[in-house]
């Protein structure tokens, strides 16, 4: 029998009350690897009750004490990083060599928010004589955290660590395709000293557990990371309850290469921007805007960089398979769409021919050059390793094209002109801009969307503010 994955509620494993499971497949080989609980709404109620019961004690701990426990969780993550990374690599198909960096980042989230848990101070507000007025920040209560499958531990930590630091308890719902690593993280956290019931994981289908979580009256805020489609559905339910949301949605990020950039650094950087995690990355730089005078030469460099990538199931590959079959099939439809738009790939545009890559859900990294921004493949989020190279003439046109998207998540600028870098950064509709690199980003720097990429911010001190609410206290003297 295949191993079974269960929810982790109130410090123990809980099988689904209806006894139902779904099959989880290994993306490297397309074979069944696990049975994953299909929890029922009653199981969610159990998890929300556990989080509600744990709330008074957790929110009333001294912030420094909550912080110390989070740092203990970070220590447990570092001590067990090998096993944790192996689960995530197996579930997602991510190359093993990527995992130490991701585990380090995971630990950093708990270290950072553990460290700043106690700096969340209110302020004295001078309203004149006769009064003493001040603000304090209170937690919301029970937070529902709904997560995608592309970077399960990373996405989870950037919501969970600040939510806990701010004094909330939570129920997290990982994607049904990649639930194991989060269940293990919750188990480790309790083992490291996090009180039972503070961090619960409910394993189940998005269409069942997601809406039930948003409707649950004891859930006081939702942090959602995922597609625009599901974000909109959640928003509609949340509006009925006036429930606060953090929405981290999709992207179609522009990576702008000016002719004055170091093109030898920009080419591999731009390839990494759309092939990291096989393009399954919300901030992926999938629209590469290149100044027309260097467009053709730059495309040649991009193609050479793509050719140098190692794709495969191996530990040392730089790109693995697509995590879900549905996503693997969706990406392929864009090859047809591009063909119908009259585009010929400069490289890729088909499934791999290498027999090593034919068992699993591998996609050949693909570059379309000379694309116009109104083409469907330049407008829709593909969420796979597919790049549109779009030429532009000058700074103003680059900004116009970059902002001509329903999304506004990430952006990149490659230029040696420091004035231009800041001018362009100020004009771009994007929540995260990286200059002369693309994949950078830190636990300390806020991340989130403009426009349809969502609202609210994860990471940095901003996130701590998003998981707490300001209260004014006005005392008549
Ligand atoms: P998805 O929206 O299908 O699923 C995300 C989560 O929502 C899963 O846990 C799923 O079970 C649940 N869900 C599905 N339908 C739901 C519903 N109706 N109500 C409530 N919950 C529901 O997204 P996905 O395919 O798992 O992830 C890919 C998407 O996530 C892409 O669009 C990507 O850009 C986005 N993403 C965004 C960020 C960011 O920070 N902005 C980060 C990672 C991924």
Short mmCIF file of C-alpha atoms and ligand atoms in Angstrom, two decimals:
data_model
loop_
_atom_site.label_atom_id
_atom_site.label_comp_id
_atom_site.label_asym_id
_atom_site.label_seq_id
_atom_site.Cartn_x
_atom_site.Cartn_y
_atom_site.Cartn_z
CA UNK A 1 0.00 0.00 0.00
CA UNK A 2 1.18 3.53 -0.74
CA UNK A 3 2.09 5.76 2.20
CA UNK A 4 -0.78 7.95 3.38
CA UNK A 5 -0.58 11.62 4.28
CA UNK A 6 -2.87 13.01 6.97
CA UNK A 7 -3.70 16.40 8.43
CA UNK A 8 -1.80 17.62 11.50
CA UNK A 9 -4.25 19.10 13.99
CA UNK A 10 -3.67 20.04 17.61
CA UNK A 11 -0.28 18.33 17.60
CA UNK A 12 -1.39 14.97 16.15
CA UNK A 13 -2.05 13.29 12.82
CA UNK A 14 -5.74 13.14 11.95
CA UNK A 15 -7.10 10.90 9.16
CA UNK A 16 -9.95 12.29 7.02
CA UNK A 17 -13.32 11.72 8.67
CA UNK A 18 -14.86 10.45 5.42
CA UNK A 19 -11.95 8.03 4.84
CA UNK A 20 -11.27 9.42 1.35
CA UNK A 21 -7.86 9.89 -0.29
CA UNK A 22 -6.53 11.12 -3.63
CA UNK A 23 -3.48 9.84 -5.49
CA UNK A 24 -0.31 11.90 -5.55
CA UNK A 25 2.07 11.36 -8.50
CA UNK A 26 5.83 11.70 -8.71
CA UNK A 27 6.40 14.42 -11.36
CA UNK A 28 9.78 12.94 -12.35
CA UNK A 29 8.27 9.59 -13.36
CA UNK A 30 4.47 10.16 -13.52
CA UNK A 31 3.97 7.20 -11.15
CA UNK A 32 1.80 7.10 -8.01
CA UNK A 33 3.79 7.83 -4.87
CA UNK A 34 1.32 8.58 -2.08
CA UNK A 35 -2.30 8.78 -0.99
CA UNK A 36 -3.28 12.20 0.28
CA UNK A 37 -6.19 12.76 2.67
CA UNK A 38 -9.29 14.41 1.25
CA UNK A 39 -10.35 16.05 4.49
CA UNK A 40 -13.99 16.87 5.04
CA UNK A 41 -15.30 20.27 6.22
CA UNK A 42 -15.76 18.69 9.70
CA UNK A 43 -12.02 18.05 9.83
CA UNK A 44 -11.45 21.71 9.06
CA UNK A 45 -13.80 22.63 11.92
CA UNK A 46 -11.64 20.51 14.22
CA UNK A 47 -8.52 22.38 13.10
CA UNK A 48 -10.15 25.79 13.50
CA UNK A 49 -11.34 24.81 17.01
CA UNK A 50 -7.80 23.73 17.92
CA UNK A 51 -6.45 27.08 16.69
CA UNK A 52 -9.20 28.99 18.56
CA UNK A 53 -8.48 27.11 21.79
CA UNK A 54 -4.74 27.76 21.51
CA UNK A 55 -5.23 31.46 20.78
CA UNK A 56 -5.59 33.06 24.26
CA UNK A 57 -2.41 31.56 25.65
CA UNK A 58 -0.39 32.24 22.48
CA UNK A 59 -1.47 35.86 22.00
CA UNK A 60 -0.85 36.60 25.69
CA UNK A 61 2.70 35.27 25.70
CA UNK A 62 5.31 38.00 25.93
CA UNK A 63 6.34 38.82 22.32
CA UNK A 64 9.95 37.99 23.22
CA UNK A 65 8.82 34.53 24.33
CA UNK A 66 6.89 33.95 21.08
CA UNK A 67 10.00 35.10 19.24
CA UNK A 68 12.21 32.67 21.16
CA UNK A 69 9.93 29.76 20.22
CA UNK A 70 10.03 30.79 16.54
CA UNK A 71 13.83 30.84 16.67
CA UNK A 72 13.66 27.32 18.17
CA UNK A 73 11.51 26.31 15.17
CA UNK A 74 14.22 27.74 12.88
CA UNK A 75 16.81 25.65 14.72
CA UNK A 76 14.69 22.52 14.19
CA UNK A 77 14.36 23.38 10.50
CA UNK A 78 18.13 23.65 10.17
CA UNK A 79 18.72 20.42 12.12
CA UNK A 80 16.18 18.50 10.00
CA UNK A 81 16.70 20.37 6.74
CA UNK A 82 17.93 17.34 4.82
CA UNK A 83 14.75 15.31 5.43
CA UNK A 84 12.46 18.31 4.96
CA UNK A 85 14.16 19.21 1.69
CA UNK A 86 13.88 15.63 0.46
CA UNK A 87 10.10 15.64 0.98
CA UNK A 88 9.70 18.91 -0.90
CA UNK A 89 12.00 17.80 -3.70
CA UNK A 90 10.06 14.51 -4.10
CA UNK A 91 6.67 16.20 -4.11
CA UNK A 92 7.48 19.10 -6.43
CA UNK A 93 10.23 17.55 -8.58
CA UNK A 94 12.60 20.39 -7.66
CA UNK A 95 16.26 19.40 -8.21
CA UNK A 96 17.85 18.26 -4.95
CA UNK A 97 20.69 20.81 -5.27
CA UNK A 98 18.14 23.63 -4.86
CA UNK A 99 16.94 22.45 -1.49
CA UNK A 100 19.73 23.61 0.87
CA UNK A 101 19.16 27.23 -0.27
CA UNK A 102 15.39 26.92 0.15
CA UNK A 103 15.74 25.32 3.59
CA UNK A 104 18.11 28.08 4.65
CA UNK A 105 15.52 30.63 3.52
CA UNK A 106 12.80 28.77 5.39
CA UNK A 107 14.82 28.94 8.61
CA UNK A 108 15.57 32.61 7.97
CA UNK A 109 11.84 33.43 7.98
CA UNK A 110 11.48 32.00 11.49
CA UNK A 111 14.71 33.67 12.65
CA UNK A 112 13.74 37.05 11.24
CA UNK A 113 10.17 37.14 12.56
CA UNK A 114 11.30 35.55 15.82
CA UNK A 115 13.80 38.41 16.10
CA UNK A 116 11.36 41.21 15.33
CA UNK A 117 8.40 39.80 17.28
CA UNK A 118 9.26 42.14 20.15
CA UNK A 119 9.93 45.30 18.16
CA UNK A 120 6.27 45.60 17.24
CA UNK A 121 5.72 48.65 19.44
CA UNK A 122 2.77 51.05 19.39
CA UNK A 123 3.25 54.80 19.62
CA UNK A 124 2.25 57.62 21.91
CA UNK A 125 0.02 60.05 20.01
CA UNK A 126 0.17 63.66 21.19
CA UNK A 127 -3.44 64.92 21.09
CA UNK A 128 -2.85 67.82 23.48
CA UNK A 129 -3.45 68.33 27.17
CA UNK A 130 -6.06 66.38 29.11
CA UNK A 131 -5.54 63.08 27.28
CA UNK A 132 -3.04 60.29 27.00
CA UNK A 133 -3.45 58.52 23.65
CA UNK A 134 -1.50 55.61 22.29
CA UNK A 135 -1.72 52.80 19.75
CA UNK A 136 -1.12 49.11 20.10
CA UNK A 137 -1.18 46.30 17.57
CA UNK A 138 -3.42 43.33 18.19
CA UNK A 139 -3.45 40.00 16.36
CA UNK A 140 -6.51 39.11 14.25
CA UNK A 141 -7.04 35.72 15.91
CA UNK A 142 -7.19 32.54 13.82
CA UNK A 143 -5.64 33.01 10.36
CA UNK A 144 -6.44 30.72 7.43
CA UNK A 145 -3.43 30.27 5.15
CA UNK A 146 -4.10 28.81 1.68
CA UNK A 147 -1.02 27.86 -0.33
CA UNK A 148 0.03 26.84 -3.87
CA UNK A 149 2.24 23.96 -5.02
CA UNK A 150 5.14 25.75 -6.67
CA UNK A 151 7.32 26.60 -3.65
CA UNK A 152 5.41 25.04 -0.76
CA UNK A 153 7.70 25.67 2.21
CA UNK A 154 8.80 29.12 1.08
CA UNK A 155 5.25 30.36 0.48
CA UNK A 156 4.14 28.85 3.78
CA UNK A 157 6.93 30.32 5.88
CA UNK A 158 6.48 33.86 4.63
CA UNK A 159 2.86 33.81 5.82
CA UNK A 160 3.16 31.57 8.87
CA UNK A 161 6.21 33.10 10.56
CA UNK A 162 4.89 36.72 10.69
CA UNK A 163 1.35 35.55 11.52
CA UNK A 164 2.65 33.61 14.53
CA UNK A 165 5.06 36.36 15.56
CA UNK A 166 2.14 38.81 15.67
CA UNK A 167 0.29 36.53 18.11
CA UNK A 168 -2.18 34.77 15.78
CA UNK A 169 -2.78 31.05 15.61
CA UNK A 170 -3.46 29.40 12.28
CA UNK A 171 -4.78 26.66 10.07
CA UNK A 172 -2.79 26.20 6.88
CA UNK A 173 -4.09 24.45 3.78
CA UNK A 174 -1.25 23.42 1.46
CA UNK A 175 -1.95 22.51 -2.15
CA UNK A 176 -3.35 18.99 -2.47
CA UNK A 177 -0.37 18.30 -4.80
CA UNK A 178 2.35 19.19 -2.29
CA UNK A 179 1.15 18.83 1.29
CA UNK A 180 3.79 16.61 2.87
CA UNK A 181 6.52 19.17 3.54
CA UNK A 182 4.15 21.50 5.42
CA UNK A 183 2.76 18.66 7.55
CA UNK A 184 6.34 17.78 8.46
CA UNK A 185 7.16 21.43 9.24
CA UNK A 186 4.17 21.66 11.61
CA UNK A 187 5.21 18.42 13.31
CA UNK A 188 8.77 19.70 13.74
CA UNK A 189 7.50 23.02 15.07
CA UNK A 190 5.51 21.29 17.82
CA UNK A 191 8.49 19.07 18.61
CA UNK A 192 10.60 22.26 18.89
CA UNK A 193 8.24 23.76 21.47
CA UNK A 194 5.44 25.51 19.58
CA UNK A 195 2.32 24.84 21.68
CA UNK A 196 -0.09 22.31 20.19
CA UNK A 197 -2.96 23.85 18.24
CA UNK A 198 -1.06 27.05 17.36
CA UNK A 199 -0.09 25.81 13.86
CA UNK A 200 -2.42 23.24 12.27
CA UNK A 201 -2.30 21.81 8.75
CA UNK A 202 -5.44 20.61 6.97
CA UNK A 203 -4.80 18.42 3.95
CA UNK A 204 -7.49 18.37 1.28
CA UNK A 205 -9.03 19.63 -1.92
CA UNK A 206 -9.01 23.37 -2.62
CA UNK A 207 -12.57 23.35 -3.91
CA UNK A 208 -13.85 21.81 -0.65
CA UNK A 209 -11.59 23.07 2.13
CA UNK A 210 -10.76 26.48 0.62
CA UNK A 211 -14.29 27.94 0.53
CA UNK A 212 -15.15 26.25 3.86
CA UNK A 213 -12.17 27.98 5.45
CA UNK A 214 -13.14 31.39 4.10
CA UNK A 215 -16.71 30.90 5.37
CA UNK A 216 -15.73 29.64 8.83
CA UNK A 217 -16.80 32.38 11.27
CA UNK A 218 -13.88 31.71 13.64
CA UNK A 219 -11.32 32.45 10.89
CA UNK A 220 -10.54 36.17 11.14
CA UNK A 221 -8.21 36.68 8.20
CA UNK A 222 -7.17 34.74 5.08
CA UNK A 223 -3.73 34.77 3.56
CA UNK A 224 -4.05 33.31 0.07
CA UNK A 225 -1.27 32.58 -2.40
CA UNK A 226 -2.38 31.13 -5.71
CA UNK A 227 -4.16 31.86 -8.96
CA UNK A 228 -6.17 34.93 -9.86
CA UNK A 229 -9.18 32.64 -10.47
CA UNK A 230 -9.22 31.20 -6.94
CA UNK A 231 -8.27 34.60 -5.45
CA UNK A 232 -11.37 36.13 -7.04
CA UNK A 233 -13.59 33.31 -5.74
CA UNK A 234 -12.21 33.80 -2.24
CA UNK A 235 -12.68 37.56 -2.50
CA UNK A 236 -16.35 37.12 -3.32
CA UNK A 237 -16.99 34.94 -0.26
CA UNK A 238 -14.83 37.17 1.95
CA UNK A 239 -16.81 40.27 0.91
CA UNK A 240 -19.92 38.79 2.55
CA UNK A 241 -18.06 38.51 5.85
CA UNK A 242 -15.96 41.67 5.46
CA UNK A 243 -13.05 39.33 6.03
CA UNK A 244 -9.56 40.84 5.56
CA UNK A 245 -7.37 39.18 2.95
CA UNK A 246 -3.80 39.10 1.82
CA UNK A 247 -3.88 38.01 -1.83
CA UNK A 248 -0.67 36.91 -3.53
CA UNK A 249 -1.75 36.06 -7.08
CA UNK A 250 -0.24 35.54 -10.50
CA UNK A 251 2.25 37.47 -12.57
CA UNK A 252 3.57 38.16 -16.06
CA UNK A 253 6.65 40.04 -15.03
CA UNK A 254 8.72 42.24 -17.31
CA UNK A 255 12.49 41.87 -17.27
CA UNK A 256 13.87 44.92 -19.09
CA UNK A 257 17.27 44.79 -20.77
CA UNK A 258 18.68 48.12 -21.95
CA UNK A 259 21.40 48.24 -24.61
CA UNK A 260 23.85 49.74 -22.07
CA UNK A 261 23.60 46.69 -19.76
CA UNK A 262 26.28 44.07 -19.27
CA UNK A 263 24.65 41.73 -21.78
CA UNK A 264 26.87 38.80 -20.85
CA UNK A 265 25.47 38.92 -17.32
CA UNK A 266 21.93 39.85 -18.42
CA UNK A 267 21.54 36.83 -20.72
CA UNK A 268 22.09 34.03 -18.17
CA UNK A 269 20.27 36.16 -15.56
CA UNK A 270 17.27 36.49 -17.87
CA UNK A 271 17.30 32.76 -18.57
CA UNK A 272 17.34 32.00 -14.87
CA UNK A 273 14.46 34.47 -14.49
CA UNK A 274 12.14 32.29 -16.59
CA UNK A 275 13.58 28.80 -16.01
CA UNK A 276 14.10 28.81 -12.25
CA UNK A 277 11.74 26.19 -10.82
CA UNK A 278 10.91 25.41 -14.48
CA UNK A 279 9.07 28.71 -14.70
CA UNK A 280 6.66 27.75 -11.90
CA UNK A 281 7.30 30.96 -10.06
CA UNK A 282 4.91 33.83 -9.53
CA UNK A 283 7.61 36.46 -10.14
CA UNK A 284 9.13 34.63 -13.14
CA UNK A 285 10.49 37.09 -15.69
CA UNK A 286 8.52 35.72 -18.64
CA UNK A 287 8.41 38.92 -20.68
CA UNK A 288 11.95 39.92 -21.56
CA UNK A 289 11.86 43.46 -22.96
CA UNK A 290 15.03 44.07 -24.98
CA UNK A 291 16.16 47.35 -26.55
CA UNK A 292 15.79 46.91 -30.30
CA UNK A 293 19.42 47.75 -31.15
CA UNK A 294 20.64 44.66 -29.26
CA UNK A 295 17.55 42.41 -29.67
CA UNK A 296 18.95 39.92 -32.19
CA UNK A 297 22.37 39.64 -30.54
CA UNK A 298 20.74 39.24 -27.14
CA UNK A 299 18.40 36.49 -28.38
CA UNK A 300 21.49 34.59 -29.57
CA UNK A 301 22.97 34.87 -26.08
CA UNK A 302 19.67 33.73 -24.51
CA UNK A 303 19.56 30.67 -26.75
CA UNK A 304 23.17 29.81 -25.87
CA UNK A 305 22.36 30.11 -22.15
CA UNK A 306 19.29 27.89 -22.51
CA UNK A 307 21.38 25.26 -24.31
CA UNK A 308 23.79 25.21 -21.37
CA UNK A 309 21.04 24.33 -18.82
CA UNK A 310 20.87 20.87 -17.33
CA UNK A 311 17.23 19.78 -17.22
CA UNK A 312 16.30 16.50 -15.67
CA UNK A 313 15.44 14.36 -12.67
CA UNK A 314 19.02 14.40 -11.36
CA UNK A 315 20.11 16.00 -8.09
CA UNK A 316 22.38 18.48 -9.89
CA UNK A 317 19.91 19.56 -12.59
CA UNK A 318 19.02 23.26 -12.69
CA UNK A 319 15.44 22.67 -13.80
CA UNK A 320 13.20 19.74 -12.91
CA UNK A 321 9.78 18.67 -14.17
CA UNK A 322 6.46 20.48 -13.94
CA UNK A 323 4.85 19.59 -10.60
CA UNK A 324 1.34 18.68 -11.76
CA UNK A 325 0.02 16.90 -14.84
CA UNK A 326 -2.65 19.56 -15.37
CA UNK A 327 0.01 22.29 -15.44
CA UNK A 328 2.22 20.21 -17.77
CA UNK A 329 -0.69 19.91 -20.20
CA UNK A 330 -1.66 23.58 -19.85
CA UNK A 331 1.85 24.75 -20.80
CA UNK A 332 1.76 22.67 -23.99
CA UNK A 333 -1.43 24.40 -25.13
CA UNK A 334 0.58 27.65 -25.29
CA UNK A 335 2.90 26.09 -27.89
CA UNK A 336 -0.17 25.74 -30.12
CA UNK A 337 -1.37 29.24 -29.26
CA UNK A 338 2.06 30.65 -30.20
CA UNK A 339 2.02 28.73 -33.48
CA UNK A 340 -1.43 30.11 -34.26
CA UNK A 341 -0.07 33.62 -33.55
CA UNK A 342 2.55 32.98 -36.24
CA UNK A 343 5.46 32.66 -33.78
CA UNK A 344 8.38 30.29 -34.29
CA UNK A 345 10.47 29.48 -31.22
CA UNK A 346 14.11 30.48 -31.21
CA UNK A 347 14.57 27.37 -29.06
CA UNK A 348 12.17 24.80 -27.55
CA UNK A 349 8.45 24.94 -28.27
CA UNK A 350 8.00 21.19 -27.94
CA UNK A 351 8.38 18.36 -25.45
CA UNK A 352 11.94 17.13 -24.82
CA UNK A 353 13.31 14.60 -27.27
CA UNK A 354 15.88 13.28 -24.76
CA UNK A 355 14.66 9.81 -23.62
CA UNK A 356 15.78 10.67 -20.02
CA UNK A 357 13.02 13.26 -19.90
CA UNK A 358 10.15 11.38 -21.47
CA UNK A 359 8.79 9.53 -18.44
CA UNK A 360 8.10 12.58 -16.29
CA UNK A 361 6.46 15.95 -16.86
CA UNK A 362 9.42 17.79 -18.39
CA UNK A 363 9.09 20.81 -20.67
CA UNK A 364 11.84 22.15 -22.90
CA UNK A 365 12.65 25.79 -21.98
CA UNK A 366 11.25 27.87 -24.80
CA UNK A 367 12.10 31.31 -26.18
CA UNK A 368 9.92 33.25 -28.63
CA UNK A 369 11.66 36.32 -30.07
CA UNK A 370 10.29 39.45 -31.73
CA UNK A 371 6.97 39.08 -29.88
CA UNK A 372 4.50 41.94 -29.58
CA UNK A 373 3.01 42.56 -26.16
CA UNK A 374 -0.60 42.16 -27.30
CA UNK A 375 -0.03 38.47 -28.21
CA UNK A 376 -1.85 36.03 -25.94
CA UNK A 377 1.39 34.35 -24.82
CA UNK A 378 2.71 37.78 -23.72
CA UNK A 379 -0.44 38.57 -21.73
CA UNK A 380 -1.41 35.32 -19.99
CA UNK A 381 0.46 33.71 -17.12
CA UNK A 382 1.73 30.38 -18.48
CA UNK A 383 3.52 29.28 -15.28
CA UNK A 384 6.12 27.28 -17.16
CA UNK A 385 9.54 27.89 -18.79
CA UNK A 386 8.26 29.94 -21.73
CA UNK A 387 9.79 33.33 -22.54
CA UNK A 388 8.52 36.12 -24.83
CA UNK A 389 11.25 38.49 -26.00
CA UNK A 390 9.67 41.84 -26.83
CA UNK A 391 11.68 44.61 -28.53
CA UNK A 392 11.40 48.29 -27.50
CA UNK A 393 12.98 51.52 -28.74
CA UNK A 394 13.40 53.79 -25.72
CA UNK A 395 12.86 54.10 -21.97
CA UNK A 396 9.31 55.43 -22.30
CA UNK A 397 8.28 52.55 -24.53
CA UNK A 398 9.87 50.00 -22.19
CA UNK A 399 7.84 51.37 -19.27
CA UNK A 400 4.64 51.45 -21.33
CA UNK A 401 5.03 47.83 -22.46
CA UNK A 402 6.07 46.61 -18.99
CA UNK A 403 2.94 48.18 -17.46
CA UNK A 404 0.65 46.97 -20.23
CA UNK A 405 -0.40 43.86 -18.30
CA UNK A 406 -3.23 43.00 -15.95
CA UNK A 407 -0.56 41.82 -13.51
CA UNK A 408 2.05 43.76 -11.53
CA UNK A 409 4.12 41.41 -9.42
CA UNK A 410 7.83 41.48 -10.27
CA UNK A 411 10.12 43.32 -12.67
CA UNK A 412 13.80 43.40 -13.57
CA UNK A 413 15.97 46.20 -14.95
CA UNK A 414 19.38 45.63 -16.54
CA UNK A 415 21.32 48.85 -17.14
CA UNK A 416 24.60 50.55 -16.22
CA UNK A 417 22.89 53.98 -16.11
CA UNK A 418 22.09 54.56 -12.44
CA UNK A 419 19.76 57.49 -13.15
CA UNK A 420 17.75 55.40 -15.60
CA UNK A 421 17.52 52.52 -13.13
CA UNK A 422 15.81 54.68 -10.50
CA UNK A 423 13.64 56.54 -13.04
CA UNK A 424 12.33 53.30 -14.50
CA UNK A 425 11.90 51.59 -11.10
CA UNK A 426 9.73 54.50 -9.96
CA UNK A 427 7.45 54.15 -13.02
CA UNK A 428 6.92 50.39 -13.05
CA UNK A 429 3.67 48.94 -11.68
CA UNK A 430 5.26 46.06 -9.77
CA UNK A 431 5.68 45.13 -6.14
CA UNK A 432 9.24 43.83 -6.44
CA UNK A 433 11.96 45.16 -8.71
CA UNK A 434 15.45 43.71 -8.95
CA UNK A 435 18.24 45.52 -10.79
CA UNK A 436 21.15 43.84 -12.60
CA UNK A 437 20.03 40.48 -11.27
CA UNK A 438 16.56 39.00 -11.43
CA UNK A 439 16.07 36.22 -8.93
CA UNK A 440 17.28 38.14 -5.90
CA UNK A 441 15.06 38.85 -2.94
CA UNK A 442 15.36 38.70 0.78
CA UNK A 443 13.30 37.74 3.81
CA UNK A 444 13.61 41.40 4.84
CA UNK A 445 12.25 42.92 1.58
CA UNK A 446 8.46 43.11 1.19
CA UNK A 447 6.93 41.26 -1.74
CA UNK A 448 3.46 41.49 -3.23
CA UNK A 449 1.37 42.61 -6.11
CA UNK A 450 0.09 45.70 -7.88
CA UNK A 451 -3.13 45.37 -9.96
CA UNK A 452 -4.41 41.79 -10.43
CA UNK A 453 -1.34 40.33 -8.75
CA UNK A 454 -3.06 40.95 -5.44
CA UNK A 455 -2.78 43.13 -2.37
CA UNK A 456 -1.15 43.02 1.03
CA UNK A 457 2.55 42.26 1.42
CA UNK A 458 4.53 39.24 2.54
CA UNK A 459 8.12 39.43 3.86
CA UNK A 460 9.81 42.25 5.72
CA UNK A 461 8.26 44.35 8.48
CA UNK A 462 5.27 45.02 6.22
CA UNK A 463 4.08 41.44 6.70
CA UNK A 464 4.10 41.78 10.48
CA UNK A 465 1.83 44.80 10.04
CA UNK A 466 -0.48 42.80 7.76
CA UNK A 467 -0.99 40.13 10.43
CA UNK A 468 -1.96 42.60 13.15
CA UNK A 469 -4.40 45.49 13.44
CA UNK A 470 -3.93 48.92 14.99
CA UNK A 471 -5.97 49.87 18.02
CA UNK A 472 -6.02 53.40 19.47
CA UNK A 473 -6.45 53.85 23.21
CA UNK A 474 -7.50 57.37 24.28
CA UNK A 475 -7.43 58.05 28.03
CA UNK A 476 -9.03 61.20 29.50
CA UNK A 477 -6.78 62.33 32.30
P1 LIG B 1 -4.56 27.63 -7.23
O1 LIG B 1 -5.24 28.93 -7.10
O2 LIG B 1 -5.15 26.61 -8.11
O3 LIG B 1 -4.43 26.95 -5.80
C1 LIG B 1 -3.85 27.63 -4.69
C2 LIG B 1 -4.46 27.07 -3.43
O4 LIG B 1 -5.84 27.42 -3.41
C3 LIG B 1 -4.41 25.56 -3.31
O5 LIG B 1 -4.19 25.21 -1.96
C4 LIG B 1 -5.80 25.14 -3.75
O6 LIG B 1 -6.17 23.91 -3.17
C5 LIG B 1 -6.64 26.27 -3.21
N1 LIG B 1 -7.88 26.52 -3.94
C6 LIG B 1 -8.21 26.17 -5.20
N2 LIG B 1 -9.45 26.60 -5.50
C7 LIG B 1 -9.91 27.26 -4.40
C8 LIG B 1 -11.11 27.96 -4.09
N3 LIG B 1 -12.10 28.05 -4.96
N4 LIG B 1 -11.23 28.53 -2.89
C9 LIG B 1 -10.22 28.46 -1.99
N5 LIG B 1 -9.06 27.80 -2.21
C10 LIG B 1 -8.91 27.22 -3.42
O7 LIG B 1 -3.05 27.97 -7.61
P2 LIG B 1 -1.87 26.93 -7.89
O8 LIG B 1 -2.11 26.35 -9.23
O9 LIG B 1 -1.68 26.03 -6.72
O10 LIG B 1 -0.59 27.90 -7.91
C11 LIG B 1 -0.22 28.59 -9.04
C12 LIG B 1 -0.66 30.03 -8.97
O11 LIG B 1 -0.19 30.62 -7.76
C13 LIG B 1 -0.09 30.88 -10.08
O12 LIG B 1 -1.06 31.75 -10.58
C14 LIG B 1 1.02 31.67 -9.37
O13 LIG B 1 1.36 32.86 -9.99
C15 LIG B 1 0.41 31.88 -8.05
N6 LIG B 1 1.45 32.18 -7.03
C16 LIG B 1 1.54 33.46 -6.57
C17 LIG B 1 2.54 33.80 -5.66
C18 LIG B 1 2.69 35.20 -5.15
O14 LIG B 1 3.43 35.41 -4.20
N7 LIG B 1 2.04 36.19 -5.71
C19 LIG B 1 3.42 32.82 -5.23
C20 LIG B 1 3.29 31.54 -5.72
C21 LIG B 1 2.29 31.22 -6.63
#
